[in-house]
Coordinates of C-alpha atoms in Angstrom, one line a residue:
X716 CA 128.6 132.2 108.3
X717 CA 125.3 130.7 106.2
X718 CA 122.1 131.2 107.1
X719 CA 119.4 128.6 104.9
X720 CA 115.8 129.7 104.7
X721 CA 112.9 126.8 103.9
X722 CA 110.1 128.4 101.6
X723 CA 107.4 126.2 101.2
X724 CA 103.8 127.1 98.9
X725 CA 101.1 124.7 99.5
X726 CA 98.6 124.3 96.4
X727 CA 95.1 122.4 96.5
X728 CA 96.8 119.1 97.9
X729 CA 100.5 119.3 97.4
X730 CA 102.9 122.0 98.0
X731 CA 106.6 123.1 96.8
X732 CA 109.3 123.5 99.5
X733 CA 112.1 125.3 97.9
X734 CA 115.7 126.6 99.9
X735 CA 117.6 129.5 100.0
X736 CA 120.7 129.8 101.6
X737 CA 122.7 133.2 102.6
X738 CA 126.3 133.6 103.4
X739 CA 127.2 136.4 105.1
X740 CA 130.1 137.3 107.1
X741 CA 130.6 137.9 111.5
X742 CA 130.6 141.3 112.0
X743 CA 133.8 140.3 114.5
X744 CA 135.3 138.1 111.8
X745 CA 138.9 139.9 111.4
X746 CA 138.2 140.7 107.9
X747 CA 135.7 143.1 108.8
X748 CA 138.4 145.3 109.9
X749 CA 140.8 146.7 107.6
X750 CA 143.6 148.9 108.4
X751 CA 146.2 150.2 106.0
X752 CA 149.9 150.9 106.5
X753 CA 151.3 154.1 105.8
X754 CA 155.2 153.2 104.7
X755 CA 157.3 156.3 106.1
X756 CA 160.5 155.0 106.0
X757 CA 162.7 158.3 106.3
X758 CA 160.8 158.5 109.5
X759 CA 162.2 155.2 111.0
X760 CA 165.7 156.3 110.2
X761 CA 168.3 158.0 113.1
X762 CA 169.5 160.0 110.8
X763 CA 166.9 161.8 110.7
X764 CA 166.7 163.5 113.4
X765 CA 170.5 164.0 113.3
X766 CA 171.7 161.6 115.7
X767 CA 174.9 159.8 114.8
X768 CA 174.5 156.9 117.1
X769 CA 173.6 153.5 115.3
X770 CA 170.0 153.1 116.4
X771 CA 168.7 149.9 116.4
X772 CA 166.1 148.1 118.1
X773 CA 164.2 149.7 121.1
X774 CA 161.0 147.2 120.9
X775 CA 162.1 146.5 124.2
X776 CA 162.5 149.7 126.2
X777 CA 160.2 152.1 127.7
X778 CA 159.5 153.9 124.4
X779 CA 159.8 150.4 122.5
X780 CA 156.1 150.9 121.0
X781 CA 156.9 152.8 118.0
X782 CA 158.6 149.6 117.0
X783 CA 156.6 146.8 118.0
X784 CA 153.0 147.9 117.8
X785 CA 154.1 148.1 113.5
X786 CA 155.8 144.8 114.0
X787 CA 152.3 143.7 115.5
X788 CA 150.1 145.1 112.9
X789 CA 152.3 144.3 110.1
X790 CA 151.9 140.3 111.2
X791 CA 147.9 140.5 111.8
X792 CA 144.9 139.8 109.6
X793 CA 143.8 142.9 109.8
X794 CA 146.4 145.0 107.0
X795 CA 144.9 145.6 103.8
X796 CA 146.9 147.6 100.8
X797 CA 144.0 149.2 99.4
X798 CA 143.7 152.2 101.2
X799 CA 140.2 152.6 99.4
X800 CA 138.9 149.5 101.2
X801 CA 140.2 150.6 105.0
X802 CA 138.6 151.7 107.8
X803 CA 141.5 152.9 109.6
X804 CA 145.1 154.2 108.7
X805 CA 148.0 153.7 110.7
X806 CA 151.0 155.8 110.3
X807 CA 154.3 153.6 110.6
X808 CA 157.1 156.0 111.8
X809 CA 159.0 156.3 114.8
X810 CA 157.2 160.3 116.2
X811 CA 159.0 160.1 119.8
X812 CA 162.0 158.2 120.3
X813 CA 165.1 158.5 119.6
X814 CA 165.0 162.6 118.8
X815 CA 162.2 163.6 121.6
X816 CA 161.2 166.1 118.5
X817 CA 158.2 167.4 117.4
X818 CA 158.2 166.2 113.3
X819 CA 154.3 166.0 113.0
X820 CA 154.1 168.6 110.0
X821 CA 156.9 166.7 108.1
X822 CA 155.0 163.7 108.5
X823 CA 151.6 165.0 107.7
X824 CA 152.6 165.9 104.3
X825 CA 154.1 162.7 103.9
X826 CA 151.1 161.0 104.5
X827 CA 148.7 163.4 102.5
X828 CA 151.2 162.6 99.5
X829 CA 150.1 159.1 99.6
X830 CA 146.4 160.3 98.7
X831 CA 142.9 162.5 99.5
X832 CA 142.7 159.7 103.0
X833 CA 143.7 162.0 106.0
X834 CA 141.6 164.6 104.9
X835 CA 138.9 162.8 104.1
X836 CA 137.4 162.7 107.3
X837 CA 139.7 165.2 108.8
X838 CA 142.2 162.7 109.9
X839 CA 139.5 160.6 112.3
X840 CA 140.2 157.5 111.1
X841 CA 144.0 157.8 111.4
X842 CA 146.0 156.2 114.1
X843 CA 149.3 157.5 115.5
X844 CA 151.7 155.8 118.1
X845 CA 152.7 158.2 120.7
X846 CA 154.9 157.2 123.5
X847 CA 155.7 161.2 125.1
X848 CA 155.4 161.5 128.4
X849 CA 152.7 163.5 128.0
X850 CA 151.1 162.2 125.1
X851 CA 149.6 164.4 122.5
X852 CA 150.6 167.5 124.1
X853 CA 154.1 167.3 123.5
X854 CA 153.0 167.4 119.6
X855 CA 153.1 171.3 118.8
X856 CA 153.1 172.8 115.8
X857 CA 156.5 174.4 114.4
X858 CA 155.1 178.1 114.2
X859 CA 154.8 179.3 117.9
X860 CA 154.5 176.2 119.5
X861 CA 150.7 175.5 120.0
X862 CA 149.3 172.0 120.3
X863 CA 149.0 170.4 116.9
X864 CA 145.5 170.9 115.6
X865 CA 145.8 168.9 112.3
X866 CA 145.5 165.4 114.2
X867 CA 142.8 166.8 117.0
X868 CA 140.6 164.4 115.4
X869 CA 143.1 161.2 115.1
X870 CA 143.5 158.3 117.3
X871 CA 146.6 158.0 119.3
X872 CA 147.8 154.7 121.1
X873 CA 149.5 156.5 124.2
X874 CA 150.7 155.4 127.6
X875 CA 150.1 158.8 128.7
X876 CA 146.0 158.7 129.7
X877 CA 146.1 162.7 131.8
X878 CA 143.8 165.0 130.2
X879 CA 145.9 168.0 131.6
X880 CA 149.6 168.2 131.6
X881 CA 150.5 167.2 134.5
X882 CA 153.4 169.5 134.8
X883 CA 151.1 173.2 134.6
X884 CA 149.9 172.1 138.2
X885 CA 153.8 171.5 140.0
X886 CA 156.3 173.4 141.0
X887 CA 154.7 176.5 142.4
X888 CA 155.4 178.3 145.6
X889 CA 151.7 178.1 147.3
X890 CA 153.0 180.7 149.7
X891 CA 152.9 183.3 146.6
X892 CA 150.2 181.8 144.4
X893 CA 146.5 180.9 145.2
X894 CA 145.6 176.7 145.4
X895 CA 143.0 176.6 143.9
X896 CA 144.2 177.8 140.6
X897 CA 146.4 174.4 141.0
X898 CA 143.4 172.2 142.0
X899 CA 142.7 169.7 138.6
X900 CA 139.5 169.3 139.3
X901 CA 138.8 173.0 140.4
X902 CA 140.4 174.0 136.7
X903 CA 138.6 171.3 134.9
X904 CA 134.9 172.4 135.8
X905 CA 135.9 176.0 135.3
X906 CA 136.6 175.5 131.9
X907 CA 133.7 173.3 131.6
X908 CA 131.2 176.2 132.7
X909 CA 132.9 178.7 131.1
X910 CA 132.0 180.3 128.0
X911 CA 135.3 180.5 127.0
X912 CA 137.5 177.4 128.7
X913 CA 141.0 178.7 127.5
X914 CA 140.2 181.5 130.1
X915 CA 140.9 178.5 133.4
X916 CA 144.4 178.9 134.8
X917 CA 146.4 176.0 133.1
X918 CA 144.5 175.0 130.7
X919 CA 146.6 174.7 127.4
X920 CA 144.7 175.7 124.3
X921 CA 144.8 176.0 120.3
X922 CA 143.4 177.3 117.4
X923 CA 140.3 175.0 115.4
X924 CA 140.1 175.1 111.5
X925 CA 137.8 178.4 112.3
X926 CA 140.8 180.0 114.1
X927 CA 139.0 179.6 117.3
X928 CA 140.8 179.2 120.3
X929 CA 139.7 175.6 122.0
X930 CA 141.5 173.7 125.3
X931 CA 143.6 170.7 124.3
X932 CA 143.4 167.4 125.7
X933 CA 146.8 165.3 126.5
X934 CA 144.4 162.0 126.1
X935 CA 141.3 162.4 124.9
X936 CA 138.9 159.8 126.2
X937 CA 137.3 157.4 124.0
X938 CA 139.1 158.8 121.2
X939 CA 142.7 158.0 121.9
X940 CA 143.3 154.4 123.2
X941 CA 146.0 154.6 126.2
X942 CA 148.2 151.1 125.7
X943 CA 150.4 149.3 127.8
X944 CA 154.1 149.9 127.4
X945 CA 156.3 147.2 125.4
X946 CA 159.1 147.6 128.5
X947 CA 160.7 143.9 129.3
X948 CA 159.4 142.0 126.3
X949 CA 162.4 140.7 125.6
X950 CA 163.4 140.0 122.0
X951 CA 166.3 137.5 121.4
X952 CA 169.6 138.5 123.4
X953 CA 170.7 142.4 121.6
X954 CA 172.1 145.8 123.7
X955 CA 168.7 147.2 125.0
X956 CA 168.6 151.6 124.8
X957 CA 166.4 153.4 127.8
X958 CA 165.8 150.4 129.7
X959 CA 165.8 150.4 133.0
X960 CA 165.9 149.1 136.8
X961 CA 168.5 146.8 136.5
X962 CA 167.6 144.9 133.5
X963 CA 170.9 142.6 133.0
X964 CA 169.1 140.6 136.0
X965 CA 167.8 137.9 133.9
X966 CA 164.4 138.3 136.5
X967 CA 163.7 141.6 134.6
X968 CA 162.9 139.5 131.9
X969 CA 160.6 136.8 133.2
X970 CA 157.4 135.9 134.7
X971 CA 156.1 133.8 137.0
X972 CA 153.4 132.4 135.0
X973 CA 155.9 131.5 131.8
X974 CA 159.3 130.9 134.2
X975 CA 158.3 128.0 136.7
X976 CA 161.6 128.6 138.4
X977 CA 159.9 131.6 139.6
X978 CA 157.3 130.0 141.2
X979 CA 158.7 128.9 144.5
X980 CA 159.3 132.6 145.7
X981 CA 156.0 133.6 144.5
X982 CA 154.3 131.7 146.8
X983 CA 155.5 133.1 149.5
X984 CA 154.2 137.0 149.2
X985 CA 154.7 138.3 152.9
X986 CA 155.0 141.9 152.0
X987 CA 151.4 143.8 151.7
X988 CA 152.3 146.9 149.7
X989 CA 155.9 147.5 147.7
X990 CA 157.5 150.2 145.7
X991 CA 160.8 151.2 145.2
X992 CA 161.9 153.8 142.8
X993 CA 162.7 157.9 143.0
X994 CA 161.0 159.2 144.9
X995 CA 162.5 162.9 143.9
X996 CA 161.1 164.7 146.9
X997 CA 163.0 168.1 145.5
X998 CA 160.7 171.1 145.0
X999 CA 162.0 171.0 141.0
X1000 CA 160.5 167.9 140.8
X1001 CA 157.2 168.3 142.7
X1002 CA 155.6 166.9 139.4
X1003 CA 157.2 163.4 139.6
X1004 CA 154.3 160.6 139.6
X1005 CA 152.1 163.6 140.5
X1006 CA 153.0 163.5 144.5
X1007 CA 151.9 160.3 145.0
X1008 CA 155.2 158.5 146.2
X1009 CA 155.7 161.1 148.0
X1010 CA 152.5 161.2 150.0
X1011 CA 152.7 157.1 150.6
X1012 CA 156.5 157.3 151.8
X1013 CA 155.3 160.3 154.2
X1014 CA 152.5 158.6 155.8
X1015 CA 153.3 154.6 155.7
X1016 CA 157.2 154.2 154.4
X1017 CA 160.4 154.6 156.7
X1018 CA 159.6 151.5 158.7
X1019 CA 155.8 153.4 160.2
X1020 CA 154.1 150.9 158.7
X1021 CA 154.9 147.1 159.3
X1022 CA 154.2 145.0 155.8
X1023 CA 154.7 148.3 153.9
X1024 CA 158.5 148.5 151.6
X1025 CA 158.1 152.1 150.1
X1026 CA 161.6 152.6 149.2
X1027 CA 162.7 156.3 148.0
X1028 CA 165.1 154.7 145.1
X1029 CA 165.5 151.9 143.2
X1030 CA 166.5 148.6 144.5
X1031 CA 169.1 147.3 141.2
X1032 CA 168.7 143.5 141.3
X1033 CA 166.6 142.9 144.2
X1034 CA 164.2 144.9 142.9
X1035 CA 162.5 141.9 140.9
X1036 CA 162.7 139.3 144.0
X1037 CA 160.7 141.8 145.7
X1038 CA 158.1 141.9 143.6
X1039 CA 158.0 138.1 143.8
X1040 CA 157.5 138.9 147.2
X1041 CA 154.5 140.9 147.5
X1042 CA 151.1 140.9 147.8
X1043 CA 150.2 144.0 146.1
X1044 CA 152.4 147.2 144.9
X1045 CA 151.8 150.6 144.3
X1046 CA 151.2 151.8 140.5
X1047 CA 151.9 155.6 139.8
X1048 CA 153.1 157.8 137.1
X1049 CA 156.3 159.1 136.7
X1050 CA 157.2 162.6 134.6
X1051 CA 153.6 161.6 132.8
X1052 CA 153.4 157.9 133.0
X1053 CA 155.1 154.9 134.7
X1054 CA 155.5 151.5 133.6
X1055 CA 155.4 150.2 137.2
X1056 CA 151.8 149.0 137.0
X1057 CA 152.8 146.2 134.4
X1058 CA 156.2 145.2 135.9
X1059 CA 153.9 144.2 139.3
X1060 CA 151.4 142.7 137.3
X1061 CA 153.2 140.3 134.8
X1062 CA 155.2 139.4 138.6
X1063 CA 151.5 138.8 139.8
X1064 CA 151.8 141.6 142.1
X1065 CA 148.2 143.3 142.3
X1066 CA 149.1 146.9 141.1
X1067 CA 147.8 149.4 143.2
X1068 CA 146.9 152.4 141.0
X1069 CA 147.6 156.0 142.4
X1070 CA 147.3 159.2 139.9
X1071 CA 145.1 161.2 140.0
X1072 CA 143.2 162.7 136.4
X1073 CA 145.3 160.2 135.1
X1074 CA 143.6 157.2 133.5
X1075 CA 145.2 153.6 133.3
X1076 CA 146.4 151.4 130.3
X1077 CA 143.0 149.9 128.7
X1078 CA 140.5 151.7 131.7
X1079 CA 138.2 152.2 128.8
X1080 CA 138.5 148.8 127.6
X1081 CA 139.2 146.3 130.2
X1082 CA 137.5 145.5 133.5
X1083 CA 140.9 146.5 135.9
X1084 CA 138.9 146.1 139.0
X1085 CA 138.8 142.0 138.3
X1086 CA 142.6 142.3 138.9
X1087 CA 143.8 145.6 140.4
X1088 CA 142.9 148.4 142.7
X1089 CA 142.4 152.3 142.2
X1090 CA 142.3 154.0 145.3
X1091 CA 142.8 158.5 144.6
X1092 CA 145.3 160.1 146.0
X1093 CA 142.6 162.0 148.5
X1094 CA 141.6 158.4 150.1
X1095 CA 145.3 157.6 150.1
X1096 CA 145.1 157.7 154.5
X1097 CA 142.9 155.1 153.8
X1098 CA 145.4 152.6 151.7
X1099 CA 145.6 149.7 155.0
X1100 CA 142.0 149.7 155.5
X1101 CA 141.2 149.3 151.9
X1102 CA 144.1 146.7 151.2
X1103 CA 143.0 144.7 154.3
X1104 CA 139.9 144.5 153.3
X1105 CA 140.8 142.6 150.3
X1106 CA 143.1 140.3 151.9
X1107 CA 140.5 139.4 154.6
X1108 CA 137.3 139.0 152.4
X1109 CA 139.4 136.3 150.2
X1110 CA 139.0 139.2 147.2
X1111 CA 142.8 139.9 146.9
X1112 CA 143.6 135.9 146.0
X1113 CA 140.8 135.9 143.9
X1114 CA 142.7 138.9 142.2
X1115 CA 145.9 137.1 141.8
X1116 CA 143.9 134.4 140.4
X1117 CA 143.1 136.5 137.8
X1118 CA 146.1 138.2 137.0
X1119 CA 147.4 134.4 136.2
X1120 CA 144.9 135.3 133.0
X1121 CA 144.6 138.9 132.7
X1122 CA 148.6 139.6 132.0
X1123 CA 148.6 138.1 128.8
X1124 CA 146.2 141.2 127.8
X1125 CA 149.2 143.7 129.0
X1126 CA 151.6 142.1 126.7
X1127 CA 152.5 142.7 123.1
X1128 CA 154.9 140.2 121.9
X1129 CA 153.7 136.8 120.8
X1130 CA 152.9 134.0 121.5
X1131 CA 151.5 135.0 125.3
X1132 CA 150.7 138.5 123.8
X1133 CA 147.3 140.0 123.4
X1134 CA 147.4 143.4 123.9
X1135 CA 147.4 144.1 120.4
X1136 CA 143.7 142.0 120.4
X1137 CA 142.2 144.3 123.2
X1138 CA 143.0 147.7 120.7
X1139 CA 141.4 145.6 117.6
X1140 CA 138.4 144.6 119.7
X1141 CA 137.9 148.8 120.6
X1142 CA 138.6 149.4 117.0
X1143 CA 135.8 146.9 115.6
X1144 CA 133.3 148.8 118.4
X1145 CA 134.0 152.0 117.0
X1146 CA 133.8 150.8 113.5
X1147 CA 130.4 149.0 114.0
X1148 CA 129.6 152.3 115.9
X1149 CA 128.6 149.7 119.2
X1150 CA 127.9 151.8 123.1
X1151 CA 131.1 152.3 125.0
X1152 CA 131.6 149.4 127.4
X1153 CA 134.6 146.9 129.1
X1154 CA 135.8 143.5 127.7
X1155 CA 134.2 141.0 128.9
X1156 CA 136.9 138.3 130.7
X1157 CA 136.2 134.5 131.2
X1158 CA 138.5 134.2 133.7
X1159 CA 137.8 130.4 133.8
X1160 CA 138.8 129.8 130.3
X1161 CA 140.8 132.6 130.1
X1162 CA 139.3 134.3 127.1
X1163 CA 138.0 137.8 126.1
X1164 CA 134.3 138.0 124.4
X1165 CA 134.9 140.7 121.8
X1166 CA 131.7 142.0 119.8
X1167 CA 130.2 138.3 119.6
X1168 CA 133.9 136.3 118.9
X1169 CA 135.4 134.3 121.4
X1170 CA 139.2 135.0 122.1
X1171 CA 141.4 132.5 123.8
X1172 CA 143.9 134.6 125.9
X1173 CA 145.5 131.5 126.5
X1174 CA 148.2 130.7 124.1
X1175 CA 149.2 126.9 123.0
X1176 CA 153.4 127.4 124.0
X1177 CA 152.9 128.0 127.4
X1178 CA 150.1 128.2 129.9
X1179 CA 150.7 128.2 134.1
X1180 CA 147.1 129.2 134.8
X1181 CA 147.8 126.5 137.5
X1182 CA 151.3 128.1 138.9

């Protein structure tokens, strides 16, 4: 960008104009951010972690990120390969899937063999993929187990977005152990008033640098960025590991807004609220999707509640004709998080969030209330009046309006991908050091205002806004 400046000096009857002109750069101009690549091959390698099966590609699957987020990055303007220049490091190794291992020391000294950068600024400005269940808590150190310290102060791109793990708060007999010790936000306020927090029933703790003993966040807000999952995104025709709900229907692989054979059922959404998937109403698994299924099949599934399909397992092929089908469907976690929020969106099925202390993909970043509804699990009675509501004030069309833009934000792979744009945009506010705050969305010309640039969600192959 130039700026040009006019001096002009007037003396006795004449005067001297001279110009100046100044070339600076956007502070949202992509080369203002600068991210380098940590190559960790022997961490991208099944070997590894002593599995003999030929592991290919995942990009695809539930736990698909630690593959395609690289991919992503690798593709972008925003890679530099002088790590003296960068603002941020990302370390390119597959932490989760396949081996479901902890391997964080291993890779630590890895990365610190590459130079002083991790502990330069105590590993802030290094990003980690993390796909667990439970996010960071399911990092522990090797020696007895404790939550891993060393990257307290990174950034990790989870699904997970729970604070607590979910699973300390399951699975008790309430006839032999007090409630309220199980009660999130009873637990959560006790450790905020309390001297010492690691003294509040369930929360898990570690040790700081000063061998002080400090709770430990699963997600920690504003710090970690909780991502969409790269489930369905189908790469050219290979054997897809860890997918799910009956993905050799060719539906599991399109939507309605790039497949205008889709269309025609679309239109036609006579179902208010949908779900199907376990339901696992077992006392072992009392943790599953944090009782919210549960709760919603009690009160409104089994036929009580006309317009409401809340089935207790999952449907195989007609699953995706349903979604077609609906009007809005019900969002919650699984064993930590669920993917069924974007498999009703990208089917422009308004996702109906339920789970509480559990925040959403992009919450921090993007304005979900344009597009989808949060209703907590203690207002869940309330689910018909709420979703009537929206139906009858005209706010629910205006929703799946929306969604015909917004999708394109929940989705990684090019070209109708720009997922990867909404975790640049929160790493260029952090970087310029900007107040928290949502994306703005032109939903009219379907583009994102990040910092002061103008991003077309839009892409040139394809665009059913109109579908």
């Amino acid at each position: 960008m130039n700026l040009q400046l006019r001096v002009c000096i007037k003396y006795l009857l004449s005067s001297v104009c001279v110009l100046f002109s100044f070339a600076f750069n956007s502070v949202a101009d992509s080369s203002s951010l600068k991210i380098y690549v940590y190559d960790l091959p022997r961490w991208k390698n099944s070997s590894t972690f002593g599995d003999s099966s030929n592991f290919e590609d995942i990009s695809d699957s539930d736990y698909g990120l630690d593959q395609i987020f690289p991919e992503v990055l690798k593709n972008s303007t925003y890679v530099t390969t002088k790590p003296e220049e960068a603002d941020y490091f990302f370390a390119d190794a597959w932490i989760f899937w396949p081996h479901a291992l902890n391997h964080m020391d291993d890779i630590l000294l890895d990365i610190r063999a590459f130079g002083p950068w991790f502990d330069r600024k105590n590993g802030s400005d290094h990003i980690f993929v993390i796909t667990a269940d439970q996010g960071r808590c399911q990092y522990e150190e090797k020696e007895g187990r404790k939550p891993h310290h060393a990257v307290r102060n990174s950034i990790f791109i989870q699904h997970y977005g729970g604070s607590l793990h979910s699973n300390d708060f399951f699975n008790e007999d309430l006839t032999k152990r007090w409630g309220g010790e199980l009660d999130r936000l009873m637990t959560m306020t006790e450790a905020l008033r309390s001297r010492d927090g690691c003294t509040a029933p369930n929360i898990r703790c570690t040790e700081d640098v000063y061998g002080r003993l400090t709770p430990f966040l699963c997600h920690i807000p504003y710090q970690d960025i909780v991502v969409p999952p790269a489930v369905f995104e189908r790469r050219p025709p290979h054997p897809c590991l860890h997918c799910h709900f009956g993905v050799h229907n060719e539906m599991a692989w399109k939507t309605p807004y790039t497949h205008p054979e889709l269309i025609s059922p679309s239109h036609t959404r006579d179902t208010l609220l949908f779900h199907a998937g376990h339901a696992l109403f077992q006392k072992d698994n009392g943790f599953y999707s944090l009782g919210a299924r549960q709760n919603m099949i009690e009160m409104f599934g089994r036929g009580q509640k006309p317009g409401y399909e809340l089935a207790e397992e999952p449907l195989g092929s007609n699953y995706w004709t349903k979604l077609l089908k609906s009007k809005f469907c019900l969002g919650t976690t699984g064993t930590g998080w669920g993917s069924r929020f974007k498999v009703a969106l990208v089917h422009g099925c308004i996702p109906v969030i339920m789970m509480d202390g559990v925040k959403n993909e992009f919450e921090e970043q993007l304005p979900l209330m344009e597009y989808t509804v949060r209703i907590p699990g203690y207002m869940a009675y309330r689910t018909p009046q709420i979703l009537d509501e929206l139906v009858t004030s005209g706010r629910a069309a205006q929703m799946q309006e929306n969604l015909k833009c917004a999708w394109r934000l929940h989705w990684w792979r090019s070209p109708h991908g720009k997922a990867f744009e909404v975790v640049m945009c929160e790493l260029k506010r952090r970087k310029l050091e900007l107040p928290k705050g949502r994306i703005h969305i032109d939903f009219k010309t379907c583009s994102i205002k990040c910092i002061d640039e103008i991003i077309p969600i839009v892409d040139s192959g394809n665009n059913f806004l109109s579908a």
